[in-house]
Tab-separated table of C-alpha atoms and ligand atoms in Angstrom:
chain	number	residue	atom	x	y	z
A	686	UNK	CA	0.000	0.000	0.000
A	687	UNK	CA	1.445	3.399	-0.930
A	688	UNK	CA	1.609	6.188	1.639
A	689	UNK	CA	-0.549	9.332	1.327
A	690	UNK	CA	1.294	12.061	-0.637
A	691	UNK	CA	1.053	14.481	2.316
A	692	UNK	CA	2.901	12.143	4.666
A	693	UNK	CA	5.629	11.500	2.079
A	694	UNK	CA	6.116	15.279	1.713
A	695	UNK	CA	6.345	15.682	5.503
A	696	UNK	CA	8.917	12.923	5.763
A	697	UNK	CA	10.971	14.467	2.964
A	698	UNK	CA	10.928	17.828	4.731
A	699	UNK	CA	11.964	16.243	8.024
A	700	UNK	CA	14.835	14.378	6.356
A	701	UNK	CA	15.959	17.585	4.601
A	702	UNK	CA	16.094	19.448	7.930
A	703	UNK	CA	18.898	17.228	9.255
A	704	UNK	CA	20.584	16.153	5.990
A	705	UNK	CA	24.216	16.490	4.954
A	706	UNK	CA	25.880	17.156	8.304
A	707	UNK	CA	24.064	20.475	8.415
A	708	UNK	CA	21.783	21.959	11.071
A	709	UNK	CA	19.188	24.633	11.733
A	710	UNK	CA	19.623	28.268	12.714
A	711	UNK	CA	17.081	29.231	15.389
A	712	UNK	CA	16.470	32.977	15.022
A	713	UNK	CA	12.984	32.925	16.483
A	714	UNK	CA	13.407	34.924	19.667
A	715	UNK	CA	10.122	36.561	20.653
A	716	UNK	CA	10.047	40.358	20.374
A	717	UNK	CA	10.663	40.677	24.127
A	718	UNK	CA	13.573	38.181	24.199
A	719	UNK	CA	15.149	39.783	21.122
A	720	UNK	CA	14.784	43.207	22.733
A	721	UNK	CA	16.448	41.936	25.923
A	722	UNK	CA	19.390	40.582	23.899
A	723	UNK	CA	19.624	43.890	21.999
A	724	UNK	CA	19.529	45.853	25.270
A	725	UNK	CA	22.418	43.778	26.662
A	726	UNK	CA	24.690	45.018	23.848
A	727	UNK	CA	23.258	48.524	23.580
A	728	UNK	CA	21.194	48.095	20.384
A	729	UNK	CA	17.983	50.140	19.990
A	730	UNK	CA	14.945	47.904	20.544
A	731	UNK	CA	12.892	48.770	17.458
A	732	UNK	CA	11.100	46.737	14.821
A	733	UNK	CA	13.473	48.061	12.184
A	734	UNK	CA	16.576	47.008	14.136
A	735	UNK	CA	15.121	43.522	14.585
A	736	UNK	CA	14.467	43.435	10.831
A	737	UNK	CA	17.991	44.633	10.039
A	738	UNK	CA	19.505	42.016	12.347
A	739	UNK	CA	17.459	39.162	10.903
A	740	UNK	CA	18.306	40.351	7.371
A	741	UNK	CA	21.993	40.284	8.310
A	742	UNK	CA	21.700	36.692	9.545
A	743	UNK	CA	19.685	35.372	6.584
A	744	UNK	CA	21.863	37.026	3.931
A	745	UNK	CA	25.119	35.629	5.329
A	746	UNK	CA	27.023	34.401	2.255
A	747	UNK	CA	27.416	30.590	2.057
A	748	UNK	CA	25.259	30.010	5.149
A	749	UNK	CA	23.378	27.199	3.356
A	750	UNK	CA	26.641	25.183	3.256
A	751	UNK	CA	25.993	24.486	6.942
A	752	UNK	CA	22.352	25.399	7.551
A	753	UNK	CA	19.336	23.499	6.166
A	754	UNK	CA	16.672	25.750	7.600
A	755	UNK	CA	15.987	28.886	9.612
A	756	UNK	CA	13.405	29.182	12.382
A	757	UNK	CA	11.670	32.535	12.221
A	758	UNK	CA	9.172	34.313	14.417
A	759	UNK	CA	5.871	35.737	13.086
A	760	UNK	CA	7.270	39.275	12.775
A	761	UNK	CA	10.245	38.147	10.637
A	762	UNK	CA	8.136	35.901	8.408
A	763	UNK	CA	6.201	39.009	7.344
A	764	UNK	CA	9.189	41.383	7.004
A	765	UNK	CA	10.977	42.503	3.829
A	766	UNK	CA	14.658	43.084	3.239
A	767	UNK	CA	15.979	46.564	2.420
A	768	UNK	CA	15.353	45.875	-1.298
A	769	UNK	CA	11.760	44.756	-0.670
A	770	UNK	CA	12.238	40.963	-0.911
A	771	UNK	CA	10.482	38.984	1.838
A	772	UNK	CA	13.120	37.674	4.271
A	773	UNK	CA	11.589	34.193	4.002
A	774	UNK	CA	12.029	34.317	0.225
A	775	UNK	CA	15.722	35.176	0.648
A	776	UNK	CA	16.158	32.093	2.831
A	777	UNK	CA	14.379	29.873	0.305
A	778	UNK	CA	16.363	31.328	-2.620
A	779	UNK	CA	19.549	30.450	-0.738
A	780	UNK	CA	18.327	26.841	-0.421
A	781	UNK	CA	17.180	26.943	3.206
A	782	UNK	CA	13.798	25.743	4.469
A	783	UNK	CA	11.675	28.194	6.412
A	784	UNK	CA	10.324	27.323	9.848
A	785	UNK	CA	8.188	29.275	12.278
A	786	UNK	CA	7.943	29.366	16.072
A	787	UNK	CA	4.241	29.006	16.868
A	788	UNK	CA	3.970	28.776	20.648
A	789	UNK	CA	2.992	31.926	22.514
A	790	UNK	CA	5.377	31.394	25.398
A	791	UNK	CA	5.704	29.656	28.755
A	792	UNK	CA	3.145	30.818	31.331
A	793	UNK	CA	3.022	30.138	35.086
A	794	UNK	CA	1.471	26.734	35.803
A	795	UNK	CA	-1.372	27.201	38.304
A	796	UNK	CA	-0.753	25.511	41.636
A	797	UNK	CA	2.924	24.866	40.889
A	798	UNK	CA	5.017	27.881	41.849
A	799	UNK	CA	8.128	28.260	39.674
A	800	UNK	CA	6.858	25.925	36.945
A	801	UNK	CA	5.510	26.767	33.504
A	802	UNK	CA	3.341	25.396	30.743
A	803	UNK	CA	3.644	26.622	27.177
A	804	UNK	CA	0.549	28.128	25.591
A	805	UNK	CA	-0.576	28.759	22.008
A	806	UNK	CA	-3.008	25.989	21.040
A	807	UNK	CA	-6.066	28.265	20.684
A	808	UNK	CA	-6.460	29.233	17.013
A	809	UNK	CA	-3.328	27.287	16.091
A	810	UNK	CA	-4.997	25.354	13.222
A	811	UNK	CA	-5.790	28.623	11.393
A	812	UNK	CA	-2.367	30.158	12.128
A	813	UNK	CA	-0.620	27.074	10.749
A	814	UNK	CA	-2.628	27.275	7.522
A	815	UNK	CA	-1.564	30.907	7.179
A	816	UNK	CA	2.105	30.046	7.848
A	817	UNK	CA	2.003	27.286	5.225
A	818	UNK	CA	0.669	29.828	2.692
A	819	UNK	CA	3.533	32.165	3.641
A	820	UNK	CA	6.020	29.410	2.785
A	821	UNK	CA	6.808	27.820	6.165
A	822	UNK	CA	7.377	24.064	5.982
A	823	UNK	CA	8.206	23.345	9.594
A	824	UNK	CA	7.283	24.754	12.996
A	825	UNK	CA	8.649	24.904	16.527
A	826	UNK	CA	7.127	24.736	20.022
A	827	UNK	CA	9.212	24.868	23.199
A	828	UNK	CA	8.150	23.551	26.579
A	829	UNK	CA	10.334	24.400	29.596
A	830	UNK	CA	11.048	22.135	32.509
A	831	UNK	CA	12.996	23.449	35.518
A	832	UNK	CA	14.721	20.680	37.488
A	833	UNK	CA	15.786	20.834	41.116
A	834	UNK	CA	18.230	18.429	42.779
A	835	UNK	CA	16.695	15.106	43.808
A	836	UNK	CA	15.295	15.082	47.338
A	837	UNK	CA	14.566	18.832	47.517
A	838	UNK	CA	10.956	19.663	48.410
A	839	UNK	CA	8.677	20.355	46.559
A	840	UNK	CA	9.856	17.921	43.929
A	841	UNK	CA	10.750	19.717	40.679
A	842	UNK	CA	9.783	19.086	38.008
A	843	UNK	CA	6.337	17.985	39.125
A	844	UNK	CA	4.557	15.321	37.128
A	845	UNK	CA	1.855	17.964	36.501
A	846	UNK	CA	4.405	20.153	34.713
A	847	UNK	CA	5.910	17.317	32.674
A	848	UNK	CA	2.531	15.978	31.596
A	849	UNK	CA	0.977	19.370	30.784
A	850	UNK	CA	3.935	20.290	28.556
A	851	UNK	CA	4.099	16.876	26.881
A	852	UNK	CA	0.368	17.011	26.153
A	853	UNK	CA	0.627	20.504	24.622
A	854	UNK	CA	3.621	19.463	22.490
A	855	UNK	CA	1.692	16.478	21.142
A	856	UNK	CA	-1.476	18.508	20.394
A	857	UNK	CA	0.699	21.070	18.573
A	858	UNK	CA	2.545	18.345	16.643
A	859	UNK	CA	-0.684	16.729	15.419
A	860	UNK	CA	-1.997	20.115	14.217
A	861	UNK	CA	1.287	20.832	12.400
A	862	UNK	CA	1.215	17.562	10.499
A	863	UNK	CA	-2.433	18.135	9.557
A	864	UNK	CA	-1.383	21.518	8.066
A	865	UNK	CA	1.608	20.073	6.177
A	866	UNK	CA	4.321	21.359	8.529
A	867	UNK	CA	6.937	19.233	10.271
A	868	UNK	CA	6.806	19.886	14.019
A	869	UNK	CA	10.025	20.488	15.915
A	870	UNK	CA	9.336	19.186	19.398
A	871	UNK	CA	11.392	21.059	21.961
A	872	UNK	CA	11.035	19.955	25.586
A	873	UNK	CA	13.859	21.880	27.245
A	874	UNK	CA	15.196	20.800	30.621
A	875	UNK	CA	16.790	24.050	31.734
A	876	UNK	CA	20.426	24.510	32.755
A	877	UNK	CA	19.493	27.008	35.492
A	878	UNK	CA	20.051	25.616	38.974
A	879	UNK	CA	22.527	23.501	40.912
A	880	UNK	CA	21.399	20.008	39.839
A	881	UNK	CA	23.983	17.440	38.770
A	882	UNK	CA	24.407	15.845	35.342
A	883	UNK	CA	22.906	12.640	36.759
A	884	UNK	CA	19.805	14.564	37.844
A	885	UNK	CA	19.528	16.210	34.399
A	886	UNK	CA	19.745	12.737	32.841
A	887	UNK	CA	17.008	11.418	35.109
A	888	UNK	CA	14.658	14.343	34.416
A	889	UNK	CA	15.367	14.420	30.661
A	890	UNK	CA	14.613	10.715	30.438
A	891	UNK	CA	11.334	11.166	32.326
A	892	UNK	CA	10.360	14.114	30.117
A	893	UNK	CA	11.164	12.353	26.829
A	894	UNK	CA	9.236	9.235	27.879
A	895	UNK	CA	6.223	11.396	28.620
A	896	UNK	CA	6.568	13.346	25.341
A	897	UNK	CA	6.709	10.212	23.183
A	898	UNK	CA	3.820	8.640	25.081
A	899	UNK	CA	1.715	11.737	24.330
A	900	UNK	CA	2.834	11.857	20.686
A	901	UNK	CA	1.649	8.280	20.235
A	902	UNK	CA	-1.585	9.032	22.101
A	903	UNK	CA	-2.352	11.980	19.790
A	904	UNK	CA	-1.607	9.935	16.654
A	905	UNK	CA	1.448	11.937	15.604
A	906	UNK	CA	3.472	10.348	12.792
A	907	UNK	CA	6.876	9.817	14.397
A	908	UNK	CA	8.540	9.597	10.959
A	909	UNK	CA	7.764	13.283	10.426
A	910	UNK	CA	8.875	15.057	13.595
A	911	UNK	CA	12.231	16.469	14.630
A	912	UNK	CA	13.139	16.289	18.326
A	913	UNK	CA	14.978	19.304	19.748
A	914	UNK	CA	16.229	18.274	23.195
A	915	UNK	CA	18.702	19.717	25.662
A	916	UNK	CA	22.055	18.039	26.017
A	917	UNK	CA	22.390	16.258	29.364
A	918	UNK	CA	24.504	18.657	31.429
A	919	UNK	CA	24.896	19.710	35.052
A	920	UNK	CA	23.118	22.923	36.097
A	921	UNK	CA	25.113	26.140	35.699
A	922	UNK	CA	25.260	26.468	39.500
A	923	UNK	CA	26.474	22.914	40.170
A	924	UNK	CA	30.012	22.764	41.579
A	925	UNK	CA	30.633	19.492	39.768
A	926	UNK	CA	30.884	20.191	36.035
A	927	UNK	CA	31.643	17.445	33.472
A	928	UNK	CA	33.886	16.770	30.516
A	929	UNK	CA	32.577	16.876	26.953
A	930	UNK	CA	32.897	13.069	26.851
A	931	UNK	CA	30.775	12.660	29.992
A	932	UNK	CA	28.113	14.968	28.548
A	933	UNK	CA	28.170	13.130	25.213
A	934	UNK	CA	27.872	9.684	26.831
A	935	UNK	CA	25.016	10.708	29.154
A	936	UNK	CA	23.156	12.492	26.352
A	937	UNK	CA	23.379	9.642	23.851
A	938	UNK	CA	22.398	7.051	26.461
A	939	UNK	CA	19.352	9.102	27.447
A	940	UNK	CA	18.275	9.445	23.805
A	941	UNK	CA	18.816	5.741	23.052
A	942	UNK	CA	16.558	4.903	25.991
A	943	UNK	CA	13.735	7.206	25.002
A	944	UNK	CA	13.602	8.199	21.310
A	945	UNK	CA	12.126	5.691	18.842
A	946	UNK	CA	14.271	4.850	15.826
A	947	UNK	CA	11.414	5.993	13.546
A	948	UNK	CA	12.209	9.635	14.410
A	949	UNK	CA	14.150	11.053	11.435
A	950	UNK	CA	16.398	13.416	13.361
A	951	UNK	CA	17.450	15.054	16.598
A	952	UNK	CA	18.685	18.650	16.612
A	953	UNK	CA	19.935	19.997	19.935
A	954	UNK	CA	19.212	23.385	21.458
A	955	UNK	CA	22.203	25.143	23.013
A	956	UNK	CA	20.396	26.256	26.171
A	957	UNK	CA	22.959	28.747	27.491
A	958	UNK	CA	26.131	26.694	26.943
A	959	UNK	CA	28.998	28.708	25.523
A	960	UNK	CA	29.291	28.485	21.750
A	961	UNK	CA	32.543	26.508	22.065
A	962	UNK	CA	31.161	24.072	24.684
A	963	UNK	CA	28.136	23.352	22.489
A	964	UNK	CA	30.349	22.524	19.479
A	965	UNK	CA	32.826	20.525	21.564
A	966	UNK	CA	30.095	18.375	23.142
A	967	UNK	CA	28.348	17.812	19.805
A	968	UNK	CA	31.691	16.773	18.362
A	969	UNK	CA	32.278	14.329	21.241
A	970	UNK	CA	28.929	12.635	20.496
A	971	UNK	CA	30.094	12.034	16.937
A	972	UNK	CA	33.631	10.942	17.723
A	973	UNK	CA	32.368	8.573	20.437
A	974	UNK	CA	29.220	7.217	18.784
A	975	UNK	CA	29.551	8.079	15.075
A	976	UNK	CA	30.225	5.516	12.347
A	977	UNK	CA	34.025	5.681	12.670
A	978	UNK	CA	34.110	5.691	16.477
A	979	UNK	CA	36.647	3.500	18.204
A	980	UNK	CA	35.683	4.657	21.707
A	981	UNK	CA	32.975	2.019	22.095
A	982	UNK	CA	34.095	-1.622	21.692
A	983	UNK	CA	32.801	-2.922	18.345
A	984	UNK	CA	30.727	-5.655	20.010
A	985	UNK	CA	28.895	-3.022	22.093
A	986	UNK	CA	28.553	-0.296	19.481
A	987	UNK	CA	24.999	0.738	18.573
A	988	UNK	CA	24.748	2.469	15.249
A	989	UNK	CA	22.738	5.565	16.225
A	990	UNK	CA	19.264	5.269	14.684
A	991	UNK	CA	18.931	9.026	13.994
A	992	UNK	CA	21.272	11.810	12.845
A	993	UNK	CA	22.318	14.097	15.713
A	994	UNK	CA	22.346	17.695	14.557
A	995	UNK	CA	21.992	21.225	15.950
A	996	UNK	CA	19.272	23.854	16.067
A	997	UNK	CA	21.101	26.501	18.070
A	998	UNK	CA	20.103	30.098	18.652
A	999	UNK	CA	22.572	31.610	21.124
A	1000	UNK	CA	25.489	29.284	20.317
A	1001	UNK	CA	25.295	30.295	16.637
A	1002	UNK	CA	24.254	33.927	16.922
A	1003	UNK	CA	25.917	35.435	19.967
A	1004	UNK	CA	29.371	36.207	18.596
A	1005	UNK	CA	27.701	37.815	15.551
A	1006	UNK	CA	25.316	39.873	17.677
A	1007	UNK	CA	28.156	41.190	19.839
A	1008	UNK	CA	30.170	42.218	16.776
A	1009	UNK	CA	27.244	43.817	14.930
A	1010	UNK	CA	26.096	45.840	17.958
A	1011	UNK	CA	23.621	47.613	15.665
A	1012	UNK	CA	26.351	49.138	13.445
A	1013	UNK	CA	25.928	48.827	9.682
A	1014	UNK	CA	29.707	48.997	9.248
A	1015	UNK	CA	30.125	45.774	11.287
A	1016	UNK	CA	27.726	43.731	9.127
A	1017	UNK	CA	30.277	41.762	7.105
A	1018	UNK	CA	32.351	40.925	10.183
A	1019	UNK	CA	29.226	39.773	12.050
A	1020	UNK	CA	28.235	37.557	9.112
A	1021	UNK	CA	31.731	35.990	9.114
A	1022	UNK	CA	31.330	35.244	12.823
A	1023	UNK	CA	27.979	33.518	12.191
A	1024	UNK	CA	29.410	31.515	9.298
A	1025	UNK	CA	32.375	30.511	11.453
A	1026	UNK	CA	30.091	29.138	14.175
A	1027	UNK	CA	27.975	27.343	11.570
A	1028	UNK	CA	31.140	25.775	10.096
A	1029	UNK	CA	32.435	24.729	13.528
A	1030	UNK	CA	29.137	22.964	14.181
A	1031	UNK	CA	29.123	21.344	10.763
A	1032	UNK	CA	32.610	20.005	11.530
A	1033	UNK	CA	31.290	18.747	14.895
A	1034	UNK	CA	28.585	16.734	13.118
A	1035	UNK	CA	31.371	14.825	11.380
A	1036	UNK	CA	33.556	14.482	14.483
A	1037	UNK	CA	36.061	16.832	12.832
A	1038	UNK	CA	35.810	19.843	15.164
A	1039	UNK	CA	38.974	20.864	17.023
A	1040	UNK	CA	40.403	23.863	18.836
A	1041	UNK	CA	42.459	24.576	15.682
A	1042	UNK	CA	39.298	24.759	13.568
A	1043	UNK	CA	37.773	26.932	16.280
A	1044	UNK	CA	40.713	29.360	16.079
A	1045	UNK	CA	40.592	29.809	12.293
B	1359	LIG	P1	19.257	28.204	22.306
B	1359	LIG	O1	20.097	27.429	21.339
B	1359	LIG	O2	19.735	29.588	22.541
B	1359	LIG	O3	18.953	27.444	23.549
B	1359	LIG	O4	17.844	28.425	21.608
B	1359	LIG	C1	17.239	27.380	20.977
B	1359	LIG	C2	15.830	27.712	20.822
B	1359	LIG	O5	15.278	27.577	19.764
B	1359	LIG	C3	15.086	28.181	21.997
B	1359	LIG	O6	13.744	27.931	21.796
């Protein structure tokens, strides 16, 4: 029996998002988050500055060598470049798929102080149809989970928080597929806090189990989603930080335990890691578990069932944002900085990243 044309198209899009040792550029900060990042480097917080910045990113020469798709926010999807071309069209002309962030943000979860549930399901069917017409072929929704060390009271995350976010992610994913968009499913276990790597592993595993249970429950086609998880790392405030190899081993083990092989790709968020740490850890996953790895004895080596890629925002953009600082004269240098980060991450996907490549 042949598959419906729509599901074949979704699967092709999903495969194209993680193909060729390339990744995704997340440039979908909400207006308020983008303004905060602009304020931190002294850039005026106006719609035109946000447009200029996003135009700078999208028009970076050769970006498509390393980037399969860009994740935009509603404002950017409707903006034009200085010469009047829609920014989304520029991305497509360069060979990059266009994606759109569709959640409306994490809101306080009633009865659970300090925890959040992501909103945006009301009216989503109609918004997705509109985004498809505007050329988007994939979407993104982020749920946030804040862990606390084991044994601290009240227990964080609560099962209420995990289940509410997993349910919303699955409802969103089903609506995306109905509209012809591949859903990126982003359940982020935050790095804020003093929890250990082991605690992050435990919580991430719990969260991913719940997410895949809900995806199955809502009838989501697993062959046409991309998972965007956190790497398994200790909290930023934990005294005991880990090597790139420890992070890589814990992350891959967690994913092997939770993510079905039918999923066509996994693209990590950077979550507040430094740009270099994110590349180094991604590289370690590929040197340790990639096809030419010698780190795992051959009789115990699992070929990974999915490509491991990146969908970074801060770890790709930050050096470029600092250099640009809102100055037209710094544009070319900022674009080189973005391309450099994209190339470092592309090298990491092949296990070829090194401090020498980083210093080029
Ligand atoms: P970071 O890579 O900065 O964590 O952002 C990824 C993202 O898309 C957040 O939703």
